[in-house]
């Protein structure tokens, strides 16, 4: 049991648990599962700057910010109280590929990219800031992210969410296979 | 709510939830409840978020390696998670509708059809490019920060900046 709790959880355990977030939030108070809207609420709360898109009653959506804060706390619990001491298992082809770019750290987030030192390199700066910017801009433009469209939207059989999910995947495939190698070879 | 100090440019009464129609197009997480509760009722969403955060970390969904393996078709893990999550969601929503299950406050659970707009194409593609690069979608960004990855704060700040710029140029974009 302890080995199960600490080790990486398999997909057939994690997937249904993620799916159960949909009825949980609906039953708790008619809330639709989705996370990217938090970034809009943060803009509305902190820098509305007279932009119409940020003129709304964000306090009514405060539940979403509580949910995000919970994710942060839960991740802390998972990473420190029930941490997995073993290095992350990485597919041998991927490990060999990224090793040629000097990425060998086997944490969930390799420190060669996800560290403050990496921010001082062109590679780290592009991946963290441009990547984050595209995630924020794109999810709002699309009207949701992987949770809102791919899980909540598909769970309610919305075809626009299927379109969005296909585009998410298309963008990810394009980036990871065609563009990212050029970014990773920067240092 | 005391938001009157913010001047809406085109005189929208932001003290009312007149923004609802606009929001349905633009934001997925819609607050359907008309109930008013004191703030601490939101703590139940904090607990729900904690459960989600634990799953995100323990299933390694926050890992850059897992995302790269998914986009390179090297591991089934993420496809298995997405597939079973959607299946669980579909069955749950069907049960809620079929048996007219109410919220814990006795409210009817509401669903609104999502309208198609071109944002789902262009925005979806832009999101995917960012996702393929950082391996982080919005939920995992918060989880990454929780695991102590300070660099993820930079990703979050950049994502908020991206959201803000979208709000700024929104009217000039094809939708």
CSV table of C-alpha atoms in Angstrom, one decimal:
chain,number,residue,atom,x,y,z
A,1,UNK,CA,0.0,0.0,0.0
A,2,UNK,CA,2.8,2.4,1.0
A,3,UNK,CA,4.6,1.6,-2.2
A,4,UNK,CA,1.5,2.3,-4.2
A,5,UNK,CA,0.9,5.7,-2.5
A,6,UNK,CA,4.5,6.8,-2.9
A,7,UNK,CA,5.2,5.4,-6.4
A,8,UNK,CA,3.9,7.1,-9.6
A,9,UNK,CA,0.1,6.5,-9.9
A,10,UNK,CA,-0.9,4.6,-13.0
A,11,UNK,CA,-3.2,6.1,-15.6
A,12,UNK,CA,-6.1,3.9,-14.7
A,13,UNK,CA,-6.1,5.3,-11.2
A,14,UNK,CA,-5.3,9.0,-12.1
A,15,UNK,CA,-7.7,9.2,-15.0
A,16,UNK,CA,-10.9,8.4,-13.2
A,17,UNK,CA,-9.9,10.6,-10.3
A,18,UNK,CA,-9.4,13.5,-12.7
A,19,UNK,CA,-12.8,12.7,-14.3
A,20,UNK,CA,-14.5,12.7,-10.9
A,21,UNK,CA,-13.5,16.4,-10.5
A,22,UNK,CA,-16.4,17.1,-12.9
A,23,UNK,CA,-19.3,15.8,-10.8
A,24,UNK,CA,-17.6,16.9,-7.6
A,25,UNK,CA,-17.6,20.5,-8.6
A,26,UNK,CA,-21.1,20.3,-10.0
A,27,UNK,CA,-22.4,18.8,-6.8
A,28,UNK,CA,-20.6,21.2,-4.5
A,29,UNK,CA,-22.2,24.2,-6.1
A,30,UNK,CA,-22.9,24.0,-9.8
A,31,UNK,CA,-19.3,24.8,-10.7
A,32,UNK,CA,-17.8,23.9,-14.1
A,33,UNK,CA,-14.3,22.3,-14.0
A,34,UNK,CA,-11.8,24.7,-15.5
A,35,UNK,CA,-8.6,26.4,-14.4
A,36,UNK,CA,-7.3,28.8,-17.0
A,37,UNK,CA,-10.1,31.3,-16.2
A,38,UNK,CA,-8.1,32.0,-12.9
A,39,UNK,CA,-5.7,34.0,-15.0
A,40,UNK,CA,-8.5,36.2,-16.2
A,41,UNK,CA,-9.7,36.6,-12.6
A,42,UNK,CA,-6.1,37.6,-11.6
A,43,UNK,CA,-6.1,40.2,-14.4
A,44,UNK,CA,-9.5,41.5,-13.4
A,45,UNK,CA,-8.5,41.7,-9.8
A,46,UNK,CA,-5.0,43.2,-10.1
A,47,UNK,CA,-4.7,45.0,-13.5
A,48,UNK,CA,-8.1,45.6,-15.1
A,49,UNK,CA,-6.7,48.8,-16.8
A,50,UNK,CA,-10.1,49.7,-18.2
A,51,UNK,CA,-10.0,46.8,-20.5
A,52,UNK,CA,-13.6,45.6,-21.1
A,53,UNK,CA,-12.7,42.0,-21.0
A,54,UNK,CA,-11.6,42.4,-17.4
A,55,UNK,CA,-14.6,44.5,-16.2
A,56,UNK,CA,-16.7,41.9,-14.5
A,57,UNK,CA,-17.5,40.8,-11.0
A,58,UNK,CA,-14.5,38.5,-10.4
A,59,UNK,CA,-15.3,38.1,-6.7
A,60,UNK,CA,-18.3,36.0,-7.8
A,61,UNK,CA,-15.7,33.6,-9.3
A,62,UNK,CA,-13.5,33.5,-6.2
A,63,UNK,CA,-14.3,29.8,-5.9
A,64,UNK,CA,-12.0,29.2,-8.9
A,65,UNK,CA,-9.1,31.0,-7.1
A,66,UNK,CA,-9.7,28.8,-4.0
A,67,UNK,CA,-9.6,25.8,-6.3
A,68,UNK,CA,-6.2,26.9,-7.8
A,69,UNK,CA,-4.8,27.6,-4.3
A,70,UNK,CA,-5.9,24.1,-3.4
A,71,UNK,CA,-4.0,22.6,-6.3
A,72,UNK,CA,-0.9,24.4,-5.1
A,73,UNK,CA,-1.4,23.1,-1.5
A,74,UNK,CA,-2.2,19.5,-2.7
A,75,UNK,CA,1.0,19.5,-4.9
A,76,UNK,CA,3.0,20.6,-1.8
A,77,UNK,CA,1.5,17.6,0.1
A,78,UNK,CA,2.2,15.2,-2.7
A,79,UNK,CA,5.8,16.4,-3.3
A,80,UNK,CA,6.9,16.6,0.4
A,81,UNK,CA,4.7,14.2,2.4
A,82,UNK,CA,4.2,11.4,-0.1
A,83,UNK,CA,7.1,12.0,-2.4
A,84,UNK,CA,8.4,9.5,-4.8
A,85,UNK,CA,12.1,9.1,-4.0
A,86,UNK,CA,13.0,7.3,-7.2
A,87,UNK,CA,14.1,9.3,-10.3
A,88,UNK,CA,11.5,9.9,-13.0
A,89,UNK,CA,11.3,7.1,-15.5
A,90,UNK,CA,11.9,8.6,-19.0
A,91,UNK,CA,11.5,6.8,-22.3
A,92,UNK,CA,15.0,5.8,-23.5
A,93,UNK,CA,14.6,7.6,-26.9
A,94,UNK,CA,13.5,10.8,-25.2
A,95,UNK,CA,16.3,10.5,-22.6
A,96,UNK,CA,18.9,10.0,-25.3
A,97,UNK,CA,17.5,12.9,-27.4
A,98,UNK,CA,17.4,15.5,-24.6
A,99,UNK,CA,20.8,14.3,-23.3
A,100,UNK,CA,22.3,15.6,-26.6
A,101,UNK,CA,21.0,19.1,-25.5
A,102,UNK,CA,22.6,18.6,-22.0
A,103,UNK,CA,19.3,17.8,-20.2
A,104,UNK,CA,20.0,14.8,-17.9
A,105,UNK,CA,18.3,15.7,-14.6
A,106,UNK,CA,15.6,13.1,-13.9
A,107,UNK,CA,13.3,15.2,-11.7
A,108,UNK,CA,9.7,15.8,-12.8
A,109,UNK,CA,10.9,19.1,-14.1
A,110,UNK,CA,14.5,18.9,-15.3
A,111,UNK,CA,16.6,21.6,-13.6
A,112,UNK,CA,18.4,22.4,-16.9
A,113,UNK,CA,15.2,24.1,-18.0
A,114,UNK,CA,13.1,24.7,-14.9
A,115,UNK,CA,15.5,26.8,-12.7
A,116,UNK,CA,16.2,30.4,-12.2
A,117,UNK,CA,19.7,30.0,-13.6
A,118,UNK,CA,18.1,28.6,-16.8
A,119,UNK,CA,16.2,31.9,-17.1
A,120,UNK,CA,19.5,33.6,-17.8
A,121,UNK,CA,20.0,31.5,-20.9
A,122,UNK,CA,18.1,32.1,-24.2
A,123,UNK,CA,16.7,28.5,-24.1
A,124,UNK,CA,15.3,28.8,-20.6
A,125,UNK,CA,14.0,32.3,-21.1
A,126,UNK,CA,12.2,31.4,-24.3
A,127,UNK,CA,10.7,28.2,-22.9
A,128,UNK,CA,9.5,29.6,-19.6
A,129,UNK,CA,8.3,33.1,-20.7
A,130,UNK,CA,7.2,32.6,-24.4
A,131,UNK,CA,5.8,29.2,-23.5
A,132,UNK,CA,3.8,30.6,-20.5
A,133,UNK,CA,2.6,33.5,-22.6
A,134,UNK,CA,1.3,31.2,-25.4
A,135,UNK,CA,-0.5,29.1,-22.7
A,136,UNK,CA,-2.2,32.1,-21.2
A,137,UNK,CA,-3.0,33.9,-24.5
A,138,UNK,CA,-4.1,30.7,-26.3
A,139,UNK,CA,-6.3,29.3,-23.5
A,140,UNK,CA,-8.2,32.5,-23.2
A,141,UNK,CA,-8.5,32.9,-27.0
A,142,UNK,CA,-9.8,29.3,-27.2
A,143,UNK,CA,-12.1,29.9,-24.2
A,144,UNK,CA,-10.5,27.3,-22.0
A,145,UNK,CA,-7.6,24.9,-21.5
A,146,UNK,CA,-7.2,21.2,-21.2
A,147,UNK,CA,-9.4,21.0,-18.1
A,148,UNK,CA,-12.2,23.2,-19.4
A,149,UNK,CA,-12.3,22.0,-22.9
A,150,UNK,CA,-10.7,18.6,-23.0
A,151,UNK,CA,-12.3,17.3,-19.8
A,152,UNK,CA,-15.3,19.4,-18.9
A,153,UNK,CA,-16.2,20.2,-22.5
A,154,UNK,CA,-15.9,16.7,-23.8
A,155,UNK,CA,-17.7,15.3,-20.7
A,156,UNK,CA,-20.7,17.4,-21.7
A,157,UNK,CA,-20.3,16.3,-25.4
A,158,UNK,CA,-19.6,19.8,-26.7
A,159,UNK,CA,-18.3,19.6,-30.2
A,160,UNK,CA,-16.5,23.1,-30.1
A,161,UNK,CA,-14.5,21.6,-27.2
A,162,UNK,CA,-13.5,18.7,-29.4
A,163,UNK,CA,-12.3,21.2,-32.0
A,164,UNK,CA,-10.3,23.0,-29.3
A,165,UNK,CA,-8.8,19.7,-28.0
A,166,UNK,CA,-7.7,18.6,-31.5
A,167,UNK,CA,-6.1,22.0,-32.0
A,168,UNK,CA,-4.3,21.7,-28.5
A,169,UNK,CA,-2.9,18.4,-29.6
A,170,UNK,CA,-1.9,19.6,-33.1
A,171,UNK,CA,-0.1,22.6,-31.5
A,172,UNK,CA,1.7,20.3,-29.1
A,173,UNK,CA,2.8,17.8,-31.7
A,174,UNK,CA,4.0,20.6,-34.0
A,175,UNK,CA,6.0,22.2,-31.2
A,176,UNK,CA,7.5,19.1,-29.6
A,177,UNK,CA,8.6,17.5,-32.8
A,178,UNK,CA,9.3,20.3,-35.3
A,179,UNK,CA,10.1,23.5,-33.3
A,180,UNK,CA,11.3,22.5,-29.9
A,181,UNK,CA,14.6,20.8,-31.1
A,182,UNK,CA,15.7,24.2,-32.4
A,183,UNK,CA,15.0,25.9,-29.1
A,184,UNK,CA,16.6,23.0,-27.1
A,185,UNK,CA,19.8,23.3,-28.9
A,186,UNK,CA,20.2,26.9,-27.8
A,187,UNK,CA,22.0,27.2,-24.5
B,1,UNK,CA,-19.9,44.0,-4.5
B,2,UNK,CA,-18.0,47.2,-4.3
B,3,UNK,CA,-16.6,47.4,-7.8
B,4,UNK,CA,-18.0,50.7,-8.8
B,5,UNK,CA,-14.7,52.5,-8.6
B,6,UNK,CA,-13.7,50.7,-11.9
B,7,UNK,CA,-15.0,52.8,-14.8
B,8,UNK,CA,-16.3,50.5,-17.5
B,9,UNK,CA,-15.6,52.2,-20.9
B,10,UNK,CA,-19.0,51.5,-22.4
B,11,UNK,CA,-21.1,51.9,-19.3
B,12,UNK,CA,-21.7,48.2,-18.6
B,13,UNK,CA,-23.1,47.9,-15.1
B,14,UNK,CA,-20.4,45.7,-13.7
B,15,UNK,CA,-22.1,45.5,-10.4
B,16,UNK,CA,-24.6,43.1,-11.9
B,17,UNK,CA,-23.7,39.9,-13.6
B,18,UNK,CA,-24.7,41.3,-17.0
B,19,UNK,CA,-21.4,39.9,-18.3
B,20,UNK,CA,-22.7,36.4,-18.3
B,21,UNK,CA,-23.4,36.1,-22.0
B,22,UNK,CA,-19.9,37.4,-22.8
B,23,UNK,CA,-18.4,35.1,-20.3
B,24,UNK,CA,-19.9,32.0,-21.7
B,25,UNK,CA,-18.0,32.6,-24.9
B,26,UNK,CA,-14.8,33.3,-23.3
B,27,UNK,CA,-14.3,31.4,-20.2
B,28,UNK,CA,-15.0,27.8,-19.6
B,29,UNK,CA,-15.4,27.8,-15.9
B,30,UNK,CA,-18.7,29.3,-15.4
B,31,UNK,CA,-20.2,29.9,-12.0
B,32,UNK,CA,-23.8,28.7,-12.4
B,33,UNK,CA,-24.9,29.0,-8.9
B,34,UNK,CA,-27.2,31.8,-7.9
B,35,UNK,CA,-26.6,31.1,-4.2
B,36,UNK,CA,-24.9,33.7,-2.0
B,37,UNK,CA,-22.7,32.3,0.7
B,38,UNK,CA,-20.1,33.7,3.1
B,39,UNK,CA,-16.6,33.5,1.8
B,40,UNK,CA,-15.6,30.5,3.9
B,41,UNK,CA,-18.0,28.3,1.9
B,42,UNK,CA,-15.3,28.5,-0.8
B,43,UNK,CA,-13.0,26.4,1.4
B,44,UNK,CA,-14.7,23.3,0.0
B,45,UNK,CA,-13.2,24.2,-3.4
B,46,UNK,CA,-9.8,24.5,-1.7
B,47,UNK,CA,-10.1,20.9,-0.5
B,48,UNK,CA,-11.3,19.8,-4.0
B,49,UNK,CA,-8.3,21.6,-5.5
B,50,UNK,CA,-6.0,19.8,-3.1
B,51,UNK,CA,-7.3,16.4,-4.2
B,52,UNK,CA,-6.7,17.5,-7.8
B,53,UNK,CA,-3.2,18.8,-7.0
B,54,UNK,CA,-2.2,15.5,-5.3
B,55,UNK,CA,-3.4,13.5,-8.4
B,56,UNK,CA,-1.5,15.9,-10.8
B,57,UNK,CA,1.8,15.4,-9.0
B,58,UNK,CA,1.4,11.7,-8.1
B,59,UNK,CA,0.5,10.7,-11.6
B,60,UNK,CA,3.4,12.8,-12.9
B,61,UNK,CA,1.1,14.9,-15.1
B,62,UNK,CA,3.1,17.9,-14.2
B,63,UNK,CA,6.3,16.5,-15.6
B,64,UNK,CA,7.8,18.0,-18.7
B,65,UNK,CA,9.1,14.5,-19.6
B,66,UNK,CA,5.5,13.0,-19.6
B,67,UNK,CA,4.3,15.7,-22.0
B,68,UNK,CA,7.2,15.3,-24.4
B,69,UNK,CA,6.6,11.5,-24.4
B,70,UNK,CA,2.9,12.1,-25.2
B,71,UNK,CA,3.7,14.4,-28.1
B,72,UNK,CA,6.3,12.0,-29.4
B,73,UNK,CA,3.9,9.0,-29.0
B,74,UNK,CA,6.4,7.3,-26.7
B,75,UNK,CA,4.2,6.5,-23.7
B,76,UNK,CA,0.5,5.7,-23.3
B,77,UNK,CA,0.2,7.2,-19.8
B,78,UNK,CA,-1.3,10.7,-20.7
B,79,UNK,CA,-3.6,9.2,-23.3
B,80,UNK,CA,-4.9,6.7,-20.7
B,81,UNK,CA,-5.5,9.5,-18.2
B,82,UNK,CA,-7.3,11.8,-20.7
B,83,UNK,CA,-9.4,8.9,-22.0
B,84,UNK,CA,-10.5,7.5,-18.7
B,85,UNK,CA,-11.0,11.0,-17.3
B,86,UNK,CA,-13.4,12.0,-20.2
B,87,UNK,CA,-15.2,8.6,-19.9
B,88,UNK,CA,-15.7,9.2,-16.2
B,89,UNK,CA,-16.9,12.7,-16.8
B,90,UNK,CA,-19.3,11.6,-19.5
B,91,UNK,CA,-20.9,8.9,-17.3
B,92,UNK,CA,-21.1,11.3,-14.4
B,93,UNK,CA,-22.8,14.0,-16.4
B,94,UNK,CA,-25.2,11.5,-17.9
B,95,UNK,CA,-26.1,10.2,-14.4
B,96,UNK,CA,-26.6,13.8,-13.1
B,97,UNK,CA,-29.0,14.5,-16.0
B,98,UNK,CA,-30.7,11.2,-16.0
B,99,UNK,CA,-31.5,11.2,-12.3
B,100,UNK,CA,-31.8,15.0,-12.0
B,101,UNK,CA,-29.3,15.0,-9.2
B,102,UNK,CA,-29.1,18.3,-7.4
B,103,UNK,CA,-26.2,20.2,-5.7
B,104,UNK,CA,-25.6,19.8,-2.0
B,105,UNK,CA,-27.7,23.0,-1.6
B,106,UNK,CA,-30.6,21.5,-3.5
B,107,UNK,CA,-30.1,23.6,-6.7
B,108,UNK,CA,-30.7,22.2,-10.1
B,109,UNK,CA,-27.4,21.5,-11.9
B,110,UNK,CA,-27.2,23.5,-15.2
B,111,UNK,CA,-25.4,22.9,-18.4
B,112,UNK,CA,-25.0,25.5,-21.2
B,113,UNK,CA,-24.1,24.6,-24.8
B,114,UNK,CA,-20.8,26.0,-25.9
B,115,UNK,CA,-20.9,28.1,-29.1
B,116,UNK,CA,-18.3,27.6,-31.8
B,117,UNK,CA,-16.0,30.5,-32.6
B,118,UNK,CA,-12.8,30.7,-34.5
B,119,UNK,CA,-10.9,31.3,-31.2
B,120,UNK,CA,-11.1,27.6,-30.6
B,121,UNK,CA,-9.1,27.0,-33.8
B,122,UNK,CA,-6.5,29.8,-33.5
B,123,UNK,CA,-6.4,30.0,-29.8
B,124,UNK,CA,-6.3,26.3,-29.5
B,125,UNK,CA,-3.3,26.1,-31.8
B,126,UNK,CA,-1.4,28.8,-29.9
B,127,UNK,CA,-2.2,27.1,-26.6
B,128,UNK,CA,-0.9,23.8,-28.0
B,129,UNK,CA,2.4,25.4,-29.1
B,130,UNK,CA,2.9,26.8,-25.5
B,131,UNK,CA,1.9,23.4,-24.0
B,132,UNK,CA,4.3,21.5,-26.2
B,133,UNK,CA,7.1,23.9,-25.2
B,134,UNK,CA,6.7,24.2,-21.4
B,135,UNK,CA,4.8,21.0,-20.9
B,136,UNK,CA,2.5,22.9,-18.6
B,137,UNK,CA,-1.2,23.7,-18.9
B,138,UNK,CA,-2.8,26.0,-16.3
B,139,UNK,CA,-3.7,23.4,-13.6
B,140,UNK,CA,-0.2,21.8,-13.6
B,141,UNK,CA,1.4,25.3,-13.5
B,142,UNK,CA,-0.1,25.8,-10.0
B,143,UNK,CA,0.9,22.3,-9.0
B,144,UNK,CA,4.5,22.9,-10.2
B,145,UNK,CA,4.7,25.9,-8.0
B,146,UNK,CA,3.4,23.8,-5.1
B,147,UNK,CA,6.2,21.3,-5.6
B,148,UNK,CA,8.6,24.1,-5.0
B,149,UNK,CA,9.6,24.8,-8.6
B,150,UNK,CA,10.3,28.5,-8.4
B,151,UNK,CA,10.8,28.7,-12.1
B,152,UNK,CA,7.1,27.8,-12.6
B,153,UNK,CA,6.2,31.2,-11.0
B,154,UNK,CA,7.8,32.7,-14.1
B,155,UNK,CA,5.5,30.5,-16.3
B,156,UNK,CA,2.4,31.6,-14.3
B,157,UNK,CA,3.4,35.3,-14.6
B,158,UNK,CA,3.9,34.9,-18.3
B,159,UNK,CA,0.6,33.1,-18.7
B,160,UNK,CA,-1.2,35.9,-16.8
B,161,UNK,CA,0.6,38.4,-19.1
B,162,UNK,CA,-0.6,36.4,-22.1
B,163,UNK,CA,-4.2,36.5,-20.8
B,164,UNK,CA,-3.9,40.3,-20.2
B,165,UNK,CA,-2.6,40.9,-23.7
B,166,UNK,CA,-5.5,38.8,-25.1
B,167,UNK,CA,-8.0,41.0,-23.2
B,168,UNK,CA,-6.3,44.1,-24.7
B,169,UNK,CA,-6.3,43.0,-28.3
B,170,UNK,CA,-9.4,40.8,-28.2
B,171,UNK,CA,-11.7,43.1,-30.3
B,172,UNK,CA,-9.2,43.1,-33.1
B,173,UNK,CA,-8.8,39.3,-33.3
B,174,UNK,CA,-11.0,37.0,-35.5
B,175,UNK,CA,-13.5,35.1,-33.4
